[in-house]
Amino acid sequence: MPVAVLITLHVIKSGYCAARAPCGVIRPMAFHDDLTTLDQIGAETLAEFERRAGVSVRALLDAIRRDRVRFPPSESCRLAHSLTCNDPTIEATGALQLHEETRAYKMLIVLAEYRDGPDAAKFSMRHAYTTAGVHRTTLLHWRKVHRLFDSLMEAIQEEMVDTMRAEVYRRAVVGHDEPLVHQGVKTGDTVKKYSDSLLQFTLMGYDAKFRAKDVNMNVSGSLETNVNIEGLRDRLAQRLEQKSKEEG
């Protein structure tokens, strides 16, 4: 087989089309070009994605079937293979089975990669839908028409905010050990460093009194000299602990 044909087949199997965008970036395949059924996906692969996503592919598929009711009545709405079938009780066959099971599988990948992607792309929606091989517009459409999928995406976004809060707290209150360097050489000693600006803005978000008068920024962006940083740090710790108890 010619080398060009082998390369093309490899590109197609890897989830991308051979056509290139004007900028030279290979575009993801269209959803309809990559259809599959769940029995073609290995059980171990599905189980791993389900673990990372926090939801089963069957739950997603059941929700997709329930959402058939959004389609209006038509001549084909009672056909098991019709893409406009609006009866959740009908067992899908043919094209409808391919589309629904592929959608459930790709939703599972999106959720897994969004929630538990690599460190450099954790909580990256672009990484999630690119890895799943779908376009951003497809993802937005799914969130619009499938309530369960949208609620799961929102839950992951809340998890992302919780992660950010924890990191802000660490930098502002707990601090981090920064190596001491003398003449370009690490001495082996460390000094505790805090982010006072993160402390200020975080506490302002938790306590309206600090937005009103207790904390101010001057034109240069530095803290006013009359601000008690240690006091703010203690107040932030108390507010975060109280909010954590309320949310728990």
Tab-separated table of C-alpha atoms in Angstrom, residues 98-247:
chain	number	residue	atom	x	y	z
A	98	LEU	CA	-24.915	4.365	16.712
A	99	HIS	CA	-25.611	8.040	17.350
A	100	GLU	CA	-26.871	7.658	20.914
A	101	GLU	CA	-24.156	5.272	22.089
A	102	THR	CA	-21.424	7.317	20.426
A	103	ARG	CA	-22.777	10.451	22.080
A	104	ALA	CA	-22.825	8.777	25.500
A	105	TYR	CA	-19.264	7.515	25.047
A	106	LYS	CA	-17.908	10.871	23.926
A	107	MET	CA	-19.747	12.627	26.763
A	108	LEU	CA	-18.017	10.216	29.128
A	109	ILE	CA	-14.613	11.120	27.673
A	110	VAL	CA	-15.359	14.843	27.944
A	111	LEU	CA	-16.341	14.505	31.604
A	112	ALA	CA	-13.345	12.312	32.434
A	113	GLU	CA	-10.806	14.596	30.764
A	114	TYR	CA	-12.402	17.773	32.129
A	115	ARG	CA	-12.473	16.446	35.688
A	116	ASP	CA	-9.327	14.334	35.699
A	117	GLY	CA	-7.127	15.401	32.805
A	118	PRO	CA	-3.330	15.729	32.941
A	119	ASP	CA	-1.959	18.317	35.363
A	120	ALA	CA	-1.211	20.796	32.588
A	121	ALA	CA	-4.794	20.549	31.265
A	122	LYS	CA	-6.843	19.786	34.384
A	123	PHE	CA	-10.233	21.523	34.199
A	124	SER	CA	-9.495	22.558	30.613
A	125	MET	CA	-12.675	22.350	28.570
A	126	ARG	CA	-10.729	22.679	25.331
A	127	HIS	CA	-8.567	19.708	26.249
A	128	ALA	CA	-11.698	17.717	27.145
A	129	TYR	CA	-13.657	18.167	23.924
A	130	THR	CA	-10.532	17.902	21.769
A	131	THR	CA	-9.591	14.597	23.373
A	132	ALA	CA	-13.141	13.344	22.837
A	133	GLY	CA	-12.876	14.305	19.166
A	134	VAL	CA	-15.814	16.706	19.092
A	135	HIS	CA	-16.139	20.368	18.214
A	136	ARG	CA	-16.817	23.057	20.796
A	137	THR	CA	-20.160	23.829	19.162
A	138	THR	CA	-21.148	20.180	19.571
A	139	LEU	CA	-20.276	20.309	23.262
A	140	LEU	CA	-22.344	23.467	23.757
A	141	HIS	CA	-25.281	21.871	21.947
A	142	TRP	CA	-25.100	18.799	24.193
A	143	ARG	CA	-25.134	21.000	27.282
A	144	LYS	CA	-28.181	22.785	25.953
A	145	VAL	CA	-30.293	19.713	25.146
A	146	HIS	CA	-29.094	17.174	27.746
A	147	ARG	CA	-29.773	18.302	31.308
A	148	LEU	CA	-27.827	15.525	33.048
A	149	PHE	CA	-24.683	16.183	31.032
A	150	ASP	CA	-24.952	19.919	31.668
A	151	SER	CA	-25.399	19.402	35.419
A	152	LEU	CA	-22.341	17.127	35.513
A	153	MET	CA	-20.271	19.748	33.701
A	154	GLU	CA	-21.437	22.368	36.198
A	155	ALA	CA	-20.514	20.094	39.101
A	156	ILE	CA	-16.982	19.748	37.723
A	157	GLN	CA	-16.764	23.533	37.365
A	158	GLU	CA	-17.723	23.857	41.040
A	159	GLU	CA	-15.018	21.316	41.860
A	160	MET	CA	-12.580	23.503	39.927
A	161	VAL	CA	-13.590	26.553	41.989
A	162	ASP	CA	-13.122	24.563	45.208
A	163	THR	CA	-9.643	23.590	44.025
A	164	MET	CA	-8.832	27.222	43.296
A	165	ARG	CA	-10.110	28.274	46.711
A	166	ALA	CA	-7.888	25.699	48.371
A	167	GLU	CA	-4.873	26.944	46.417
A	168	VAL	CA	-5.638	30.577	47.285
A	169	TYR	CA	-5.909	29.617	50.946
A	170	ARG	CA	-2.590	27.771	50.777
A	171	ARG	CA	-0.774	30.709	49.208
A	172	ALA	CA	-2.386	33.380	51.380
A	173	VAL	CA	-2.697	31.713	54.800
A	174	VAL	CA	-0.547	28.571	54.980
A	175	GLY	CA	2.228	30.000	52.812
A	176	HIS	CA	4.997	28.145	51.053
A	177	ASP	CA	8.664	27.577	51.807
A	178	GLU	CA	10.935	29.457	49.444
A	179	PRO	CA	14.635	28.479	49.281
A	180	LEU	CA	17.096	31.093	50.455
A	181	VAL	CA	19.740	31.900	47.858
A	182	HIS	CA	23.052	33.617	48.553
A	183	GLN	CA	25.138	34.774	45.597
A	184	GLY	CA	23.223	32.479	43.285
A	185	VAL	CA	23.639	29.372	45.467
A	186	LYS	CA	20.904	27.765	47.566
A	187	THR	CA	21.857	27.837	51.242
A	188	GLY	CA	19.647	24.919	52.249
A	189	ASP	CA	17.490	27.191	54.392
A	190	THR	CA	13.959	28.340	53.554
A	191	VAL	CA	11.743	31.267	54.403
A	192	LYS	CA	7.965	31.187	54.650
A	193	LYS	CA	6.340	33.302	51.941
A	194	TYR	CA	2.727	34.505	51.740
A	195	SER	CA	0.716	36.228	49.031
A	196	ASP	CA	-0.703	39.298	50.721
A	197	SER	CA	-2.530	40.433	47.578
A	198	LEU	CA	-4.372	37.092	47.342
A	199	LEU	CA	-5.171	37.356	51.027
A	200	GLN	CA	-6.626	40.819	50.556
A	201	PHE	CA	-8.816	40.081	47.568
A	202	THR	CA	-10.002	36.722	48.894
A	203	LEU	CA	-11.019	38.186	52.223
A	204	MET	CA	-12.775	41.032	50.404
A	205	GLY	CA	-14.814	38.396	48.599
A	206	TYR	CA	-15.827	36.715	51.868
A	207	ASP	CA	-16.442	39.747	54.056
A	208	ALA	CA	-18.265	42.877	52.870
A	209	LYS	CA	-16.719	44.956	55.664
A	210	PHE	CA	-13.310	44.579	54.084
A	211	ARG	CA	-14.650	45.726	50.730
A	212	ALA	CA	-16.064	48.833	52.352
A	213	LYS	CA	-13.247	50.196	54.475
A	214	ASP	CA	-10.822	47.771	56.101
A	215	VAL	CA	-8.746	47.084	53.016
A	216	ASN	CA	-7.770	49.617	50.389
A	217	MET	CA	-5.375	49.740	47.475
A	218	ASN	CA	-3.408	52.837	46.613
A	219	VAL	CA	-2.622	53.943	43.074
A	220	SER	CA	0.586	51.918	42.868
A	221	GLY	CA	-1.274	48.724	43.745
A	222	SER	CA	0.511	48.127	47.068
A	223	LEU	CA	-1.257	47.613	50.378
A	224	GLU	CA	-1.807	50.618	52.632
A	225	THR	CA	0.668	50.665	55.500
A	226	ASN	CA	-2.103	50.672	58.116
A	227	VAL	CA	-3.438	47.248	57.057
A	228	ASN	CA	-2.829	44.460	59.564
A	229	ILE	CA	-1.845	41.595	57.271
A	230	GLU	CA	-1.617	38.996	60.033
A	231	GLY	CA	-5.047	40.033	61.254
A	232	LEU	CA	-6.468	39.660	57.765
A	233	ARG	CA	-4.913	36.232	57.444
A	234	ASP	CA	-6.573	35.104	60.686
A	235	ARG	CA	-9.920	36.527	59.577
A	236	LEU	CA	-9.694	34.747	56.233
A	237	ALA	CA	-8.953	31.435	57.922
A	238	GLN	CA	-12.000	31.875	60.177
A	239	ARG	CA	-14.281	32.859	57.282
A	240	LEU	CA	-13.175	29.944	55.092
A	241	GLU	CA	-13.604	27.486	57.959
A	242	GLN	CA	-17.114	28.843	58.649
A	243	LYS	CA	-18.079	28.671	54.968
A	244	SER	CA	-16.739	25.114	54.700
A	245	LYS	CA	-18.949	24.064	57.626
A	246	GLU	CA	-21.993	25.759	56.081
A	247	GLU	CA	-21.427	24.067	52.695
